[in-house]
Amino acid sequence: MTDKQTLTIRDNRSGEEYEVEITDGSIRAADLGKIGKSDDDPGLSVYDPGFTNTASTRSAVTYIDGEKGILEYRGYPIEQLAESSTYLEVAYLLIHGELPTKEQHDQWVHEITFHTFVHENLKSQLQGFRYDAHPMGMLLSSVGALSTFYPEANKIKDPQVRHDQIVRMIAKMPTLGAWAFRHAQGKPYVYPDNDLSYTENFLSMLFRMSEPKYDPDPRLAKALEVLFILHADHEQNASTNAVRSVGSSQVDPYSAVTAGIAALYGPLHGGANEAVLKMLKRIKTKDNVPAFIEGVKNGEERLMGFGHRVYKNYDPRATIIKKACDDVFEVTGVNPLLEVAQELEKIALEDEYFVKRKLYPNVDFYSGLIYEALQFPPEMFTVLFAIPRTSGWLAQWLELVDDPEQKIARPKQIYTGARQLDFVPSSERWK
Ligand code: ACO
């Protein structure tokens, strides 16, 4: 062993050796570009579809140790935040990097609370959607439209302008999400109630009918608070990468966050909890679990809500959600599918197939059960993910905008197509 933090690479094509620096366990892809570089060779590059082993940024927002099952926001363990904080305090932490003083907290909550209303023209836009429009489609188009209401948002180097848009987006997201939900039900949109907390107000906009004031159950508001905290950030996932990639063109933050919502919309990202629910409904009873597990082991299908690209241990968020289930079911009555989920978990955690592959429950295994108990249709599940993830996207966007090392995202390609063909005009080709 030596203290030398370099890597020696021998190019067997030429016999030449190159020494490249190792910093934080990484080498710079640009250093590889020097290997074999000549007038007619652009040098070596890295081929990494899906960025499975490529760091795109330095970040101080979220830390994950997948082997140990650790998740921290700005250094604070997710378990402690979920237990003792609120979503808005966590949003402050993610955006500002530090926990707020009392004064900063009160000012932050005040600002967010008083930006919950959206322009009436945006309401008209939402009302223009078809009765069966997917709420994620409605959310992403309305967040994109917000940039037209705040044209100054493109001054992304101005700290006050940035702050204003961050407050607006975190404040208006529940309003837009709740209105998309009401739209599908043909119910009138409910305006924000600024006497209520962030999650209480969201519940009010979702469920209030003719009562003059909605009285949310504090246990449900608290469970939602916990779910929001758990979903606030998860470092460089597909949607965050989309926000950063689009944001790298220096577009306004509404447009960048819209890209994140679009990425989250996909079933490989935000849609897994819906798949878990469908699977549980299909299994139906505890007795059918062993046969289902056998099918999974025979490669017939996957146990949805199990396994994770990063976590090779219990997803810490799954442990917390499991606890939140109890609180929600105390109010709504137990979801009969809980028994099926618990049996699946019990058998899978003891089974050699799952143990050997380090497959543990992920965040989606239990969240769908809670959402269903709260009477959300499956299409709303991803909206419930997008609302709290907004603070994480914005924290990552801020980091990007201030990072002098960042450039417009522009990956390389390995060209595999034809070259230098002679164009034959259609008049000759179509003879
Ligand atoms: N059920 C059964 N087997 C599984 C599962 C599963 N859920 N997940 C992985 N495996 C097996 C694979 O078949 C493979 O086995 P093999 O080595 O015998 O071929 C091995 O475990 C490794 O699987 P990969 O697909 O290579 O792992 P990867 O890291 O690419 O996939 C993923 C991670 C996509 C999450 C996967 O575990 C999966 O499909 N899980 C179910 C879907 C799910 O719950 N997604 C939500 C993720 S959390 C989130 O996005 C918020």
PDB file of N, CA, C and O and ligand atoms in Angstrom, residues 268-269 272 296 301-309 312 317 353-354 357 359 362-364 385, ligand 1:
ATOM      1  N   LEU A 268     -40.831   3.480 -13.949  1.00  0.00           N
ATOM      2  CA  LEU A 268     -39.614   2.964 -13.315  1.00  0.00           C
ATOM      3  C   LEU A 268     -39.159   3.851 -12.174  1.00  0.00           C
ATOM      4  O   LEU A 268     -38.237   3.515 -11.434  1.00  0.00           O
ATOM      5  N   HIS A 269     -39.779   5.011 -12.043  1.00  0.00           N
ATOM      6  CA  HIS A 269     -39.323   5.937 -10.999  1.00  0.00           C
ATOM      7  C   HIS A 269     -40.421   6.122  -9.951  1.00  0.00           C
ATOM      8  O   HIS A 269     -40.382   5.499  -8.899  1.00  0.00           O
ATOM      9  N   ALA A 272     -43.748   2.866  -8.791  1.00  0.00           N
ATOM     10  CA  ALA A 272     -43.630   1.498  -8.256  1.00  0.00           C
ATOM     11  C   ALA A 272     -44.663   1.181  -7.168  1.00  0.00           C
ATOM     12  O   ALA A 272     -45.121   0.041  -7.067  1.00  0.00           O
ATOM     13  N   VAL A 296     -42.072 -15.960  -8.036  1.00  0.00           N
ATOM     14  CA  VAL A 296     -41.017 -14.939  -8.121  1.00  0.00           C
ATOM     15  C   VAL A 296     -39.656 -15.630  -8.234  1.00  0.00           C
ATOM     16  O   VAL A 296     -38.817 -15.278  -9.079  1.00  0.00           O
ATOM     17  N   GLU A 301     -42.111 -13.436 -12.195  1.00  0.00           N
ATOM     18  CA  GLU A 301     -42.330 -11.985 -12.013  1.00  0.00           C
ATOM     19  C   GLU A 301     -41.476 -11.493 -10.858  1.00  0.00           C
ATOM     20  O   GLU A 301     -40.825 -12.277 -10.174  1.00  0.00           O
ATOM     21  N   ARG A 302     -41.518 -10.170 -10.608  1.00  0.00           N
ATOM     22  CA  ARG A 302     -40.742  -9.611  -9.502  1.00  0.00           C
ATOM     23  C   ARG A 302     -41.633  -9.338  -8.306  1.00  0.00           C
ATOM     24  O   ARG A 302     -42.830  -9.074  -8.478  1.00  0.00           O
ATOM     25  N   LEU A 303     -41.037  -9.375  -7.153  1.00  0.00           N
ATOM     26  CA  LEU A 303     -41.760  -8.963  -5.948  1.00  0.00           C
ATOM     27  C   LEU A 303     -41.644  -7.446  -5.904  1.00  0.00           C
ATOM     28  O   LEU A 303     -40.588  -6.895  -5.560  1.00  0.00           O
ATOM     29  N   MET A 304     -42.707  -6.764  -6.306  1.00  0.00           N
ATOM     30  CA  MET A 304     -42.653  -5.303  -6.400  1.00  0.00           C
ATOM     31  C   MET A 304     -42.505  -4.702  -4.999  1.00  0.00           C
ATOM     32  O   MET A 304     -43.058  -5.223  -4.030  1.00  0.00           O
ATOM     33  N   GLY A 305     -41.754  -3.578  -4.925  1.00  0.00           N
ATOM     34  CA  GLY A 305     -41.512  -2.969  -3.614  1.00  0.00           C
ATOM     35  C   GLY A 305     -40.341  -3.594  -2.898  1.00  0.00           C
ATOM     36  O   GLY A 305     -40.060  -3.259  -1.748  1.00  0.00           O
ATOM     37  N   PHE A 306     -39.647  -4.515  -3.568  1.00  0.00           N
ATOM     38  CA  PHE A 306     -38.441  -5.120  -3.009  1.00  0.00           C
ATOM     39  C   PHE A 306     -37.271  -4.827  -3.930  1.00  0.00           C
ATOM     40  O   PHE A 306     -37.417  -4.827  -5.154  1.00  0.00           O
ATOM     41  N   GLY A 307     -36.104  -4.629  -3.327  1.00  0.00           N
ATOM     42  CA  GLY A 307     -34.901  -4.390  -4.117  1.00  0.00           C
ATOM     43  C   GLY A 307     -34.732  -2.916  -4.427  1.00  0.00           C
ATOM     44  O   GLY A 307     -35.703  -2.139  -4.432  1.00  0.00           O
ATOM     45  N   HIS A 308     -33.487  -2.507  -4.629  1.00  0.00           N
ATOM     46  CA  HIS A 308     -33.191  -1.101  -4.929  1.00  0.00           C
ATOM     47  C   HIS A 308     -31.813  -1.024  -5.549  1.00  0.00           C
ATOM     48  O   HIS A 308     -30.925  -1.800  -5.183  1.00  0.00           O
ATOM     49  N   ARG A 309     -31.650  -0.119  -6.510  1.00  0.00           N
ATOM     50  CA  ARG A 309     -30.339   0.040  -7.145  1.00  0.00           C
ATOM     51  C   ARG A 309     -29.268   0.426  -6.121  1.00  0.00           C
ATOM     52  O   ARG A 309     -28.120  -0.013  -6.202  1.00  0.00           O
ATOM     53  N   LYS A 312     -28.762  -1.973  -0.498  1.00  0.00           N
ATOM     54  CA  LYS A 312     -28.582  -3.428  -0.455  1.00  0.00           C
ATOM     55  C   LYS A 312     -28.826  -3.862   0.989  1.00  0.00           C
ATOM     56  O   LYS A 312     -28.189  -4.757   1.536  1.00  0.00           O
ATOM     57  N   ARG A 317     -36.315   4.303   4.718  1.00  0.00           N
ATOM     58  CA  ARG A 317     -37.630   4.944   4.588  1.00  0.00           C
ATOM     59  C   ARG A 317     -38.756   3.926   4.750  1.00  0.00           C
ATOM     60  O   ARG A 317     -39.834   4.240   5.248  1.00  0.00           O
ATOM     61  N   TYR A 353     -33.313 -16.955  -1.598  1.00  0.00           N
ATOM     62  CA  TYR A 353     -33.292 -16.214  -2.872  1.00  0.00           C
ATOM     63  C   TYR A 353     -33.128 -14.718  -2.609  1.00  0.00           C
ATOM     64  O   TYR A 353     -32.293 -14.045  -3.223  1.00  0.00           O
ATOM     65  N   PHE A 354     -33.936 -14.191  -1.691  1.00  0.00           N
ATOM     66  CA  PHE A 354     -33.937 -12.739  -1.418  1.00  0.00           C
ATOM     67  C   PHE A 354     -32.731 -12.335  -0.574  1.00  0.00           C
ATOM     68  O   PHE A 354     -32.137 -11.289  -0.791  1.00  0.00           O
ATOM     69  N   ARG A 357     -29.515 -12.146  -2.657  1.00  0.00           N
ATOM     70  CA  ARG A 357     -29.475 -11.003  -3.581  1.00  0.00           C
ATOM     71  C   ARG A 357     -29.625  -9.665  -2.868  1.00  0.00           C
ATOM     72  O   ARG A 357     -29.726  -8.622  -3.507  1.00  0.00           O
ATOM     73  N   LEU A 359     -32.168  -8.396  -1.244  1.00  0.00           N
ATOM     74  CA  LEU A 359     -33.425  -7.736  -1.624  1.00  0.00           C
ATOM     75  C   LEU A 359     -34.250  -7.471  -0.367  1.00  0.00           C
ATOM     76  O   LEU A 359     -34.665  -8.404   0.317  1.00  0.00           O
ATOM     77  N   ASN A 362     -38.395  -1.716  -0.134  1.00  0.00           N
ATOM     78  CA  ASN A 362     -38.019  -0.324  -0.400  1.00  0.00           C
ATOM     79  C   ASN A 362     -39.169   0.607  -0.017  1.00  0.00           C
ATOM     80  O   ASN A 362     -40.215   0.149   0.456  1.00  0.00           O
ATOM     81  N   VAL A 363     -38.983   1.894  -0.258  1.00  0.00           N
ATOM     82  CA  VAL A 363     -39.946   2.914   0.209  1.00  0.00           C
ATOM     83  C   VAL A 363     -41.366   2.659  -0.321  1.00  0.00           C
ATOM     84  O   VAL A 363     -42.363   3.020   0.305  1.00  0.00           O
ATOM     85  N   ASP A 364     -41.441   2.006  -1.484  1.00  0.00           N
ATOM     86  CA  ASP A 364     -42.755   1.824  -2.109  1.00  0.00           C
ATOM     87  C   ASP A 364     -43.549   0.647  -1.574  1.00  0.00           C
ATOM     88  O   ASP A 364     -44.713   0.482  -1.918  1.00  0.00           O
ATOM     89  N   PHE A 385     -45.748  12.139  -4.423  1.00  0.00           N
ATOM     90  CA  PHE A 385     -44.283  12.043  -4.404  1.00  0.00           C
ATOM     91  C   PHE A 385     -43.703  13.390  -4.895  1.00  0.00           C
ATOM     92  O   PHE A 385     -42.762  13.931  -4.322  1.00  0.00           O
TER      93      PHE A 385
HETATM   94  N1  ACO B   1     -38.064  -9.512  -7.061  1.00  0.00           N
HETATM   95  C1  ACO B   1     -37.392 -10.626  -7.421  1.00  0.00           C
HETATM   96  N2  ACO B   1     -36.113 -10.617  -7.829  1.00  0.00           N
HETATM   97  C2  ACO B   1     -35.497  -9.432  -7.878  1.00  0.00           C
HETATM   98  C3  ACO B   1     -36.134  -8.232  -7.504  1.00  0.00           C
HETATM   99  C4  ACO B   1     -37.468  -8.300  -7.080  1.00  0.00           C
HETATM  100  N3  ACO B   1     -38.133  -7.196  -6.702  1.00  0.00           N
HETATM  101  N4  ACO B   1     -35.268  -7.203  -7.652  1.00  0.00           N
HETATM  102  C5  ACO B   1     -34.132  -7.732  -8.111  1.00  0.00           C
HETATM  103  N5  ACO B   1     -34.265  -9.086  -8.231  1.00  0.00           N
HETATM  104  C6  ACO B   1     -33.220 -10.034  -8.623  1.00  0.00           C
HETATM  105  C7  ACO B   1     -32.972  -9.984 -10.121  1.00  0.00           C
HETATM  106  O1  ACO B   1     -33.777 -10.916 -10.806  1.00  0.00           O
HETATM  107  C8  ACO B   1     -31.504 -10.325 -10.196  1.00  0.00           C
HETATM  108  O2  ACO B   1     -31.378 -11.705  -9.975  1.00  0.00           O
HETATM  109  P1  ACO B   1     -30.274 -12.557 -10.790  1.00  0.00           P
HETATM  110  O3  ACO B   1     -28.961 -12.031 -10.286  1.00  0.00           O
HETATM  111  O4  ACO B   1     -30.549 -13.970 -10.446  1.00  0.00           O
HETATM  112  O5  ACO B   1     -30.496 -12.237 -12.245  1.00  0.00           O
HETATM  113  C9  ACO B   1     -30.911  -9.629  -8.950  1.00  0.00           C
HETATM  114  O6  ACO B   1     -31.998  -9.587  -8.010  1.00  0.00           O
HETATM  115  C10 ACO B   1     -30.384  -8.219  -9.205  1.00  0.00           C
HETATM  116  O7  ACO B   1     -31.433  -7.450  -9.825  1.00  0.00           O
HETATM  117  P2  ACO B   1     -31.189  -6.211 -10.804  1.00  0.00           P
HETATM  118  O8  ACO B   1     -32.400  -6.032 -11.638  1.00  0.00           O
HETATM  119  O9  ACO B   1     -29.861  -6.375 -11.497  1.00  0.00           O
HETATM  120  O10 ACO B   1     -31.034  -5.016  -9.778  1.00  0.00           O
HETATM  121  P3  ACO B   1     -31.151  -3.466 -10.123  1.00  0.00           P
HETATM  122  O11 ACO B   1     -30.348  -2.748  -9.105  1.00  0.00           O
HETATM  123  O12 ACO B   1     -30.853  -3.169 -11.543  1.00  0.00           O
HETATM  124  O13 ACO B   1     -32.709  -3.193  -9.914  1.00  0.00           O
HETATM  125  C11 ACO B   1     -34.779  -2.502  -9.021  1.00  0.00           C
HETATM  126  C12 ACO B   1     -33.246  -2.471  -8.873  1.00  0.00           C
HETATM  127  C13 ACO B   1     -35.185  -1.981 -10.418  1.00  0.00           C
HETATM  128  C14 ACO B   1     -35.388  -1.586  -7.973  1.00  0.00           C
HETATM  129  C15 ACO B   1     -35.267  -3.960  -8.817  1.00  0.00           C
HETATM  130  O14 ACO B   1     -34.889  -4.424  -7.539  1.00  0.00           O
HETATM  131  C16 ACO B   1     -36.777  -4.095  -9.029  1.00  0.00           C
HETATM  132  O15 ACO B   1     -37.231  -4.271 -10.159  1.00  0.00           O
HETATM  133  N6  ACO B   1     -37.592  -4.014  -7.922  1.00  0.00           N
HETATM  134  C17 ACO B   1     -39.026  -4.081  -8.043  1.00  0.00           C
HETATM  135  C18 ACO B   1     -39.582  -2.716  -8.473  1.00  0.00           C
HETATM  136  C19 ACO B   1     -39.545  -1.691  -7.347  1.00  0.00           C
HETATM  137  O16 ACO B   1     -39.936  -1.951  -6.228  1.00  0.00           O
HETATM  138  N7  ACO B   1     -39.090  -0.464  -7.703  1.00  0.00           N
HETATM  139  C20 ACO B   1     -39.038   0.645  -6.726  1.00  0.00           C
HETATM  140  C21 ACO B   1     -37.628   1.054  -6.419  1.00  0.00           C
HETATM  141  S1  ACO B   1     -37.620   2.334  -5.186  1.00  0.00           S
HETATM  142  C22 ACO B   1     -37.916   3.788  -6.023  1.00  0.00           C
HETATM  143  O17 ACO B   1     -37.691   3.906  -7.198  1.00  0.00           O
HETATM  144  C23 ACO B   1     -38.484   4.959  -5.295  1.00  0.00           C
END
